[in-house]
Coordinates of C-alpha atoms and ligand atoms in Angstrom, one line a residue:
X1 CA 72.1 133.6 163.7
X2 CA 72.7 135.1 166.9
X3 CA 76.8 136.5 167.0
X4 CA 79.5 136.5 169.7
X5 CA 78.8 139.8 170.7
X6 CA 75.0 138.9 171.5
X7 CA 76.3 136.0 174.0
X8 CA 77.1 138.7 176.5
X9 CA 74.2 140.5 176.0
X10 CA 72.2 137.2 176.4
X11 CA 74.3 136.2 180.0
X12 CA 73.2 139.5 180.9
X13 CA 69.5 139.6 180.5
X14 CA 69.5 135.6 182.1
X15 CA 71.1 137.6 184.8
X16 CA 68.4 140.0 184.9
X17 CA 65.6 137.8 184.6
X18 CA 66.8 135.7 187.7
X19 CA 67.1 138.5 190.1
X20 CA 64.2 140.5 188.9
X21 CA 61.8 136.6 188.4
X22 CA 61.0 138.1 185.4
X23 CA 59.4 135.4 182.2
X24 CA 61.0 136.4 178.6
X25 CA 57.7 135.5 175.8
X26 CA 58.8 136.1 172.4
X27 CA 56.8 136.0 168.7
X28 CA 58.6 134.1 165.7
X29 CA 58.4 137.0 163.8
X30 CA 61.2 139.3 166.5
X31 CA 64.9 138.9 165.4
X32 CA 67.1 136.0 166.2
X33 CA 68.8 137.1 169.2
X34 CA 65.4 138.0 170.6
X35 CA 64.1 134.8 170.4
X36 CA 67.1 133.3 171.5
X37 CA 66.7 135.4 175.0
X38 CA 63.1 134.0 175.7
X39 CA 61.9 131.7 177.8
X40 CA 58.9 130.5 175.8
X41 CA 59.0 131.4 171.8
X42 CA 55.0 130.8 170.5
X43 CA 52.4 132.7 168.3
X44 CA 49.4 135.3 169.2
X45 CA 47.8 132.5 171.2
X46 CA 50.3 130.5 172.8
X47 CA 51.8 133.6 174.1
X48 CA 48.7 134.2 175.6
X49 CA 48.2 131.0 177.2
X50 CA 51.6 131.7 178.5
X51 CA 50.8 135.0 179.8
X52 CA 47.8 133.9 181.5
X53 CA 49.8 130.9 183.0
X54 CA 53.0 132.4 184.5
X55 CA 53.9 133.2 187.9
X56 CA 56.5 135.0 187.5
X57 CA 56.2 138.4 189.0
X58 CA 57.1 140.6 185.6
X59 CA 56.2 139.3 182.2
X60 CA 58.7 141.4 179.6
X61 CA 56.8 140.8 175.8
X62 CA 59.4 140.4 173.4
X63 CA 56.5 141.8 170.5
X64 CA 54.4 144.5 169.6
X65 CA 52.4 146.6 171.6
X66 CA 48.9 144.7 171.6
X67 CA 50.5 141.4 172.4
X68 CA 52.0 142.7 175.6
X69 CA 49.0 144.5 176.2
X70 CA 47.4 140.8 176.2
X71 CA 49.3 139.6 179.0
X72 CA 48.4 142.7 180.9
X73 CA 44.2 142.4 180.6
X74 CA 45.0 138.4 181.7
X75 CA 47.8 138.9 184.2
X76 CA 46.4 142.7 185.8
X77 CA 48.8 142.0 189.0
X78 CA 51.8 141.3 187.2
X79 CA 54.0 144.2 186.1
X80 CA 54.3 143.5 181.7
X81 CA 57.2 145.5 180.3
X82 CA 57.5 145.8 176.6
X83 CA 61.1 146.9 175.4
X84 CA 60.0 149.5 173.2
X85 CA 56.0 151.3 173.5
X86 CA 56.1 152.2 170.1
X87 CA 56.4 148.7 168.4
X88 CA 52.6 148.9 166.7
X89 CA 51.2 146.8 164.2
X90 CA 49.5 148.1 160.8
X91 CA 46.5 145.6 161.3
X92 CA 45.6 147.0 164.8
X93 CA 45.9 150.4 163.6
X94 CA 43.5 150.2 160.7
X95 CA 40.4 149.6 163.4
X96 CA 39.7 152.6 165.7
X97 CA 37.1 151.4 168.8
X98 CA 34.7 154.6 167.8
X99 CA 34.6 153.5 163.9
X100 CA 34.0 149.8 165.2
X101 CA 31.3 151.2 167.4
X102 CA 29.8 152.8 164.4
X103 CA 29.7 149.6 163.1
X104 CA 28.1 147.9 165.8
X105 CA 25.4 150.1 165.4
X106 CA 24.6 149.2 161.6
X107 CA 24.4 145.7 162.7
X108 CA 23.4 145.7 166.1
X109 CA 22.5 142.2 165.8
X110 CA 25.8 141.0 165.4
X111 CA 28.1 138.9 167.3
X112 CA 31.8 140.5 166.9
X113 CA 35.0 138.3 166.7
X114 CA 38.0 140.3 166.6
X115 CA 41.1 139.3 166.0
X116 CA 43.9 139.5 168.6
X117 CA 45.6 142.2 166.8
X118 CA 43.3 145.2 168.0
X119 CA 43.9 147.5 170.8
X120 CA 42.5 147.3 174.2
X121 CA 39.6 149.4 173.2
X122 CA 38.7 147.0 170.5
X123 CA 38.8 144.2 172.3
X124 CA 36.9 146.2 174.7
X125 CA 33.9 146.1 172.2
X126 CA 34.5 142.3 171.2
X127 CA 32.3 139.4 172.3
X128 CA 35.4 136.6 171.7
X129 CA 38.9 137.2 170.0
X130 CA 40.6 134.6 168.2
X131 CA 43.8 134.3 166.8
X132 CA 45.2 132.8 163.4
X133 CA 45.4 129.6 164.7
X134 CA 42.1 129.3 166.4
X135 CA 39.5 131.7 164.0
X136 CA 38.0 128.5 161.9
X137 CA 37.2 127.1 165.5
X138 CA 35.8 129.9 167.3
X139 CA 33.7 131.0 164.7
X140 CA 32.7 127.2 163.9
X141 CA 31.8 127.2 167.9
X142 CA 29.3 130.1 167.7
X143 CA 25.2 129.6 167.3
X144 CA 24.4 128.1 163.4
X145 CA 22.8 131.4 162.1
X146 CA 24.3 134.2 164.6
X147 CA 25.5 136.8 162.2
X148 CA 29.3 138.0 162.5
X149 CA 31.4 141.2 162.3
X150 CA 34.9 140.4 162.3
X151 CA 37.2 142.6 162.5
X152 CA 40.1 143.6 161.4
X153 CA 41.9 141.7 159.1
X154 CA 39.7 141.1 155.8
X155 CA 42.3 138.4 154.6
X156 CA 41.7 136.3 157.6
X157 CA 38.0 137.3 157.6
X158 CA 37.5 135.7 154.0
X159 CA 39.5 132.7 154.9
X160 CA 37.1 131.9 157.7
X161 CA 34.3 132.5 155.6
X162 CA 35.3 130.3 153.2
X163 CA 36.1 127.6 155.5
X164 CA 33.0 127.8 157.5
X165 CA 30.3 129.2 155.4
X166 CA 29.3 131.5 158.2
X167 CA 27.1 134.7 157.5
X168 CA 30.4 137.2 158.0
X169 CA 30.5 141.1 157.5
X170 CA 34.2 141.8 157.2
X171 CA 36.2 145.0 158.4
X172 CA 38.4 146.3 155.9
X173 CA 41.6 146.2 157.6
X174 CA 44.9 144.2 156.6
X175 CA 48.9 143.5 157.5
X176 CA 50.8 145.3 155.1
X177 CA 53.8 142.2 155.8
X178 CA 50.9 140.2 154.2
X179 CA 49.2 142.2 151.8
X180 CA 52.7 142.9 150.1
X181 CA 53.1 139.0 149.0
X182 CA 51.9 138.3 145.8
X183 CA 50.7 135.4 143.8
X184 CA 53.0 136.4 140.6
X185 CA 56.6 136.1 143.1
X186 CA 55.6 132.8 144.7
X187 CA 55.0 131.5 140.9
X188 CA 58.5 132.8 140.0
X189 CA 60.2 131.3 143.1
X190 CA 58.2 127.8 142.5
X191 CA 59.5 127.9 139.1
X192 CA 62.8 128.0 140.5
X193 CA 62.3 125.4 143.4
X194 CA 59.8 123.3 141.8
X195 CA 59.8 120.7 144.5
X196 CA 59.1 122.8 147.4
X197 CA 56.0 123.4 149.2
X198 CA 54.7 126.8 149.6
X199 CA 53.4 127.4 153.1
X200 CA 51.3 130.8 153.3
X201 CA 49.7 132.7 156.4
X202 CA 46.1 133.5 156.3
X203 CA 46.7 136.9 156.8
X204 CA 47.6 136.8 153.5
X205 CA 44.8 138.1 150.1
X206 CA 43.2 135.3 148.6
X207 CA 45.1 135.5 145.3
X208 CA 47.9 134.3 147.4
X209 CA 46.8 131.4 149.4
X210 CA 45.3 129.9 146.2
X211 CA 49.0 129.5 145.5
X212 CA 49.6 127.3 149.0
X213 CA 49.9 123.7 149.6
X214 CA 49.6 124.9 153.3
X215 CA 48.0 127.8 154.9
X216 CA 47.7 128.5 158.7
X217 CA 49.1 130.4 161.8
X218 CA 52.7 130.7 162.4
X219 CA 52.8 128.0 164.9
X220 CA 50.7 125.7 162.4
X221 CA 53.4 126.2 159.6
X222 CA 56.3 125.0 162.2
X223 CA 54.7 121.9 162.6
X224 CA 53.6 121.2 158.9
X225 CA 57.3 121.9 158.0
X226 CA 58.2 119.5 160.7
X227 CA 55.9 116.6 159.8
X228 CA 56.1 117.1 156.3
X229 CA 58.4 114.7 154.6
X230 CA 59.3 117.5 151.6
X231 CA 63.0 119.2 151.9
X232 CA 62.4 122.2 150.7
X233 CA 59.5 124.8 151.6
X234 CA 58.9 129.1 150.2
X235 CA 57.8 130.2 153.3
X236 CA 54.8 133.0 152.8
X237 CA 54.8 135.1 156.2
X238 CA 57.0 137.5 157.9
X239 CA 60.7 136.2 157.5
X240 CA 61.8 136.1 161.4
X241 CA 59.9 132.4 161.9
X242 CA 62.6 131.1 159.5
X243 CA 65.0 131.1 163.4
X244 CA 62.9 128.5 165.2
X245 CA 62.2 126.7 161.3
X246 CA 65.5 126.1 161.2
X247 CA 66.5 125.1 164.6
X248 CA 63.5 122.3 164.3
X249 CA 64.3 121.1 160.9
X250 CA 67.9 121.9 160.2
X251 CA 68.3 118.8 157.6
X252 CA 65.4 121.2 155.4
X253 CA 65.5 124.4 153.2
X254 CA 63.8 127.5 153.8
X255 CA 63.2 130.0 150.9
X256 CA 61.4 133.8 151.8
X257 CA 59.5 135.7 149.2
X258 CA 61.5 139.0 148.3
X259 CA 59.2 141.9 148.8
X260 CA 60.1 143.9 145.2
X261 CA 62.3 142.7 142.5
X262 CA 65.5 144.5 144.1
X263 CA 65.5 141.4 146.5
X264 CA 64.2 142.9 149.7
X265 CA 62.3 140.8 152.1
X266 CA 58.6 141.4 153.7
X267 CA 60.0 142.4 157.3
X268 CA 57.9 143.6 160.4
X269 CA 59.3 146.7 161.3
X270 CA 57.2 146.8 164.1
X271 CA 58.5 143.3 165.7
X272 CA 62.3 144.3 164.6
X273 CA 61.9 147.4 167.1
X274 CA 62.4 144.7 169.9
X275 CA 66.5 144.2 170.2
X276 CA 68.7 142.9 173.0
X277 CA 69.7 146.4 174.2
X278 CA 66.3 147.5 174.7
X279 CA 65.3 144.2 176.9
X280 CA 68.2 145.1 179.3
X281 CA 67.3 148.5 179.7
X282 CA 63.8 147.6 179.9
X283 CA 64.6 145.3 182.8
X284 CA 67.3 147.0 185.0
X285 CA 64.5 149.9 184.8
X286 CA 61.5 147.9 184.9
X287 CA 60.3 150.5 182.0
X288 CA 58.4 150.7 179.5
X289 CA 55.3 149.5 181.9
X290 CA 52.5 148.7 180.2
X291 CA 49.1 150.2 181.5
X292 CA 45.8 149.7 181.1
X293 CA 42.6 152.0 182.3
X294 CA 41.2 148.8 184.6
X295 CA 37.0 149.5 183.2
X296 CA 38.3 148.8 179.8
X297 CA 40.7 145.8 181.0
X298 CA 37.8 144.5 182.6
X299 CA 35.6 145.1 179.3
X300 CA 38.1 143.5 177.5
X301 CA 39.3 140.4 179.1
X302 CA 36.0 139.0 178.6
X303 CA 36.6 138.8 174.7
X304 CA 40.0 137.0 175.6
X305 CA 39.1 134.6 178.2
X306 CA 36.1 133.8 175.9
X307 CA 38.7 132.7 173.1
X308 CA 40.9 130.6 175.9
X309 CA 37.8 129.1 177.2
X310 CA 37.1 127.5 173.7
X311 CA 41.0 127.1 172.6
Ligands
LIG1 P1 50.1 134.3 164.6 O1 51.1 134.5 165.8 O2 48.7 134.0 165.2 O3 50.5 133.4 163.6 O4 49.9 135.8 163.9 C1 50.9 136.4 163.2 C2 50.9 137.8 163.4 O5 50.8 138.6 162.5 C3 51.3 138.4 164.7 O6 51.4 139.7 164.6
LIG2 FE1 50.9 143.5 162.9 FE2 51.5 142.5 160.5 FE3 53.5 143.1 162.2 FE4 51.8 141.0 162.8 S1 53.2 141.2 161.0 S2 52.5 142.6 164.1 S3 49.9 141.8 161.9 S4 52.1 144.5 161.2

């Protein structure tokens, strides 16, 4: 829901955006007043098709820090704000560039595929990223018989492997918004709903997806929801893409998956760091910039463009 008080907050930032030219991109997971303020709304890829596409002269990433760090390694000329630098993520955290170098060198014949969510140095040591929506594709695309690290989600990792059969060593690293579903809540909520469809994020453990009649990216649940003729759906990923679910299908129901018996939810404090204030301070000031070392840009943007090339 996005409140009275938020409309002047949103006039302002339109405001902002037009005399700056400034582009607004937004994940489903930030709050509803974020999303409301963007120009273009998509998941880990389509925001960085987006990035790589625009020509507007400052990109300000309503996300976390690696996503606007994205836009920066494809658009290096444009000036990418993010409202607030310290909007992380758990899953890029968990793989440090020197331990996946370590790694490297245990199976230094290896292709890596990391996952979008890494830092720059990661990505740095990647041959092609992928993203939730694209990971069964880009592994599917690589040599029969190359051998794969991929890094860092394990969840997502095991997934692919299971869909494509593919010789994978996987990085231990997970989302704890994913990790903390489990298979024993979803049971308790279908019992309650028993009609609806449960639609789960592959970030999520295997225990968990074995309980979906769906499973993909964020932007792949929005348009199951919308083409699927149920009414009612328990929705198994962070709670923020329930916004744009509802706007798309407001004849349907939406249930979330509390996080502990006390009834809270399995929020991304990282993507809830993003709030209205903070994107008009962070364009009247043009600050937080995002900046990147340009030899590692340049190291990394071939692992990204590698990904686009094949998305
Ligand atoms: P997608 O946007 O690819 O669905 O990924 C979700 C996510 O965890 C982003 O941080
Ligand atoms: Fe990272 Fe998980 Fe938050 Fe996505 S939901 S940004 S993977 S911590």
């Amino acid at each position: 829901m996005v409140d009275r008080n938020s409309t002047d907050k949103l006039d302002e930032i339109i405001r902002l955006k037009r005399e700056k030219n400034a582009v607004i991109l937004a994940h489903y997971y930030t709050v509803d007043e974020v999303q409301a303020a963007a120009d273009f709304v998509g998941d880990s890829l389509a925001l960085s098709q987006q990035a790589a596409a625009t020509d507007a002269k400052i990109i300000l990433f309503a996300g976390v820090r690696f996503m606007a760090e994205t836009a920066k390694i494809l658009s290096p000329d444009k000036k990418v704000l993010i409202p607030d630098l310290l909007a992380g993520c758990s899953l890029a955290d968990s793989c440090r560039a020197e331990d996946l170098a370590a790694m490297k060198r245990r199976y230094p014949d290896h292709r890596v595929v990391a996952y979008v969510n890494t830092s720059v140095e990661v990505k740095a040591l990647t041959d092609i990223c992928c993203t939730s929506s694209n990971a069964v594709r880009i592994v599917s695309a690589l040599p029969a018989g190359e051998r794969i690290i991929f890094a860092p989600d394990r969840n997502l990792g095991d997934y692919v492997r299971r869909k494509t059969g593919r010789d994978m060593v996987l990085w231990d690293g997970a989302c704890h918004v994913h990790e903390s579903f489990s298979p024993e809540r979803i049971q308790l909520v279908r019992g309650q709903y028993p009609g609806a469809k449960v639609v789960a994020h592959p970030e999520c453990p295997a225990s968990v997806l074995a309980e979906a009649d769906f499973v993909g990216s964020t932007a792949e649940i929005l348009s199951f929801c919308e083409r699927d003729a149920s009414k009612e759906f328990i929705v198994v990923t962070e709670p923020g893409i329930l916004y744009e679910l509802r706007r798309r299908c407001p004849e349907k129901s939406f249930l979330t998956i509390p996080a502990n018996m006390s009834g809270g939810c399995n929020f991304c404090e990282y993507m809830k760091m993003v709030s209205l204030d903070k994107m008009i301070e962070c364009l009247r000031n043009e600050t937080p910039v995002v900046e990147i070392d340009e030899d590692i840009r340049k190291k990394a943007e071939g692992s990204i463009r590698a990904m686009l090339d094949l998305s």
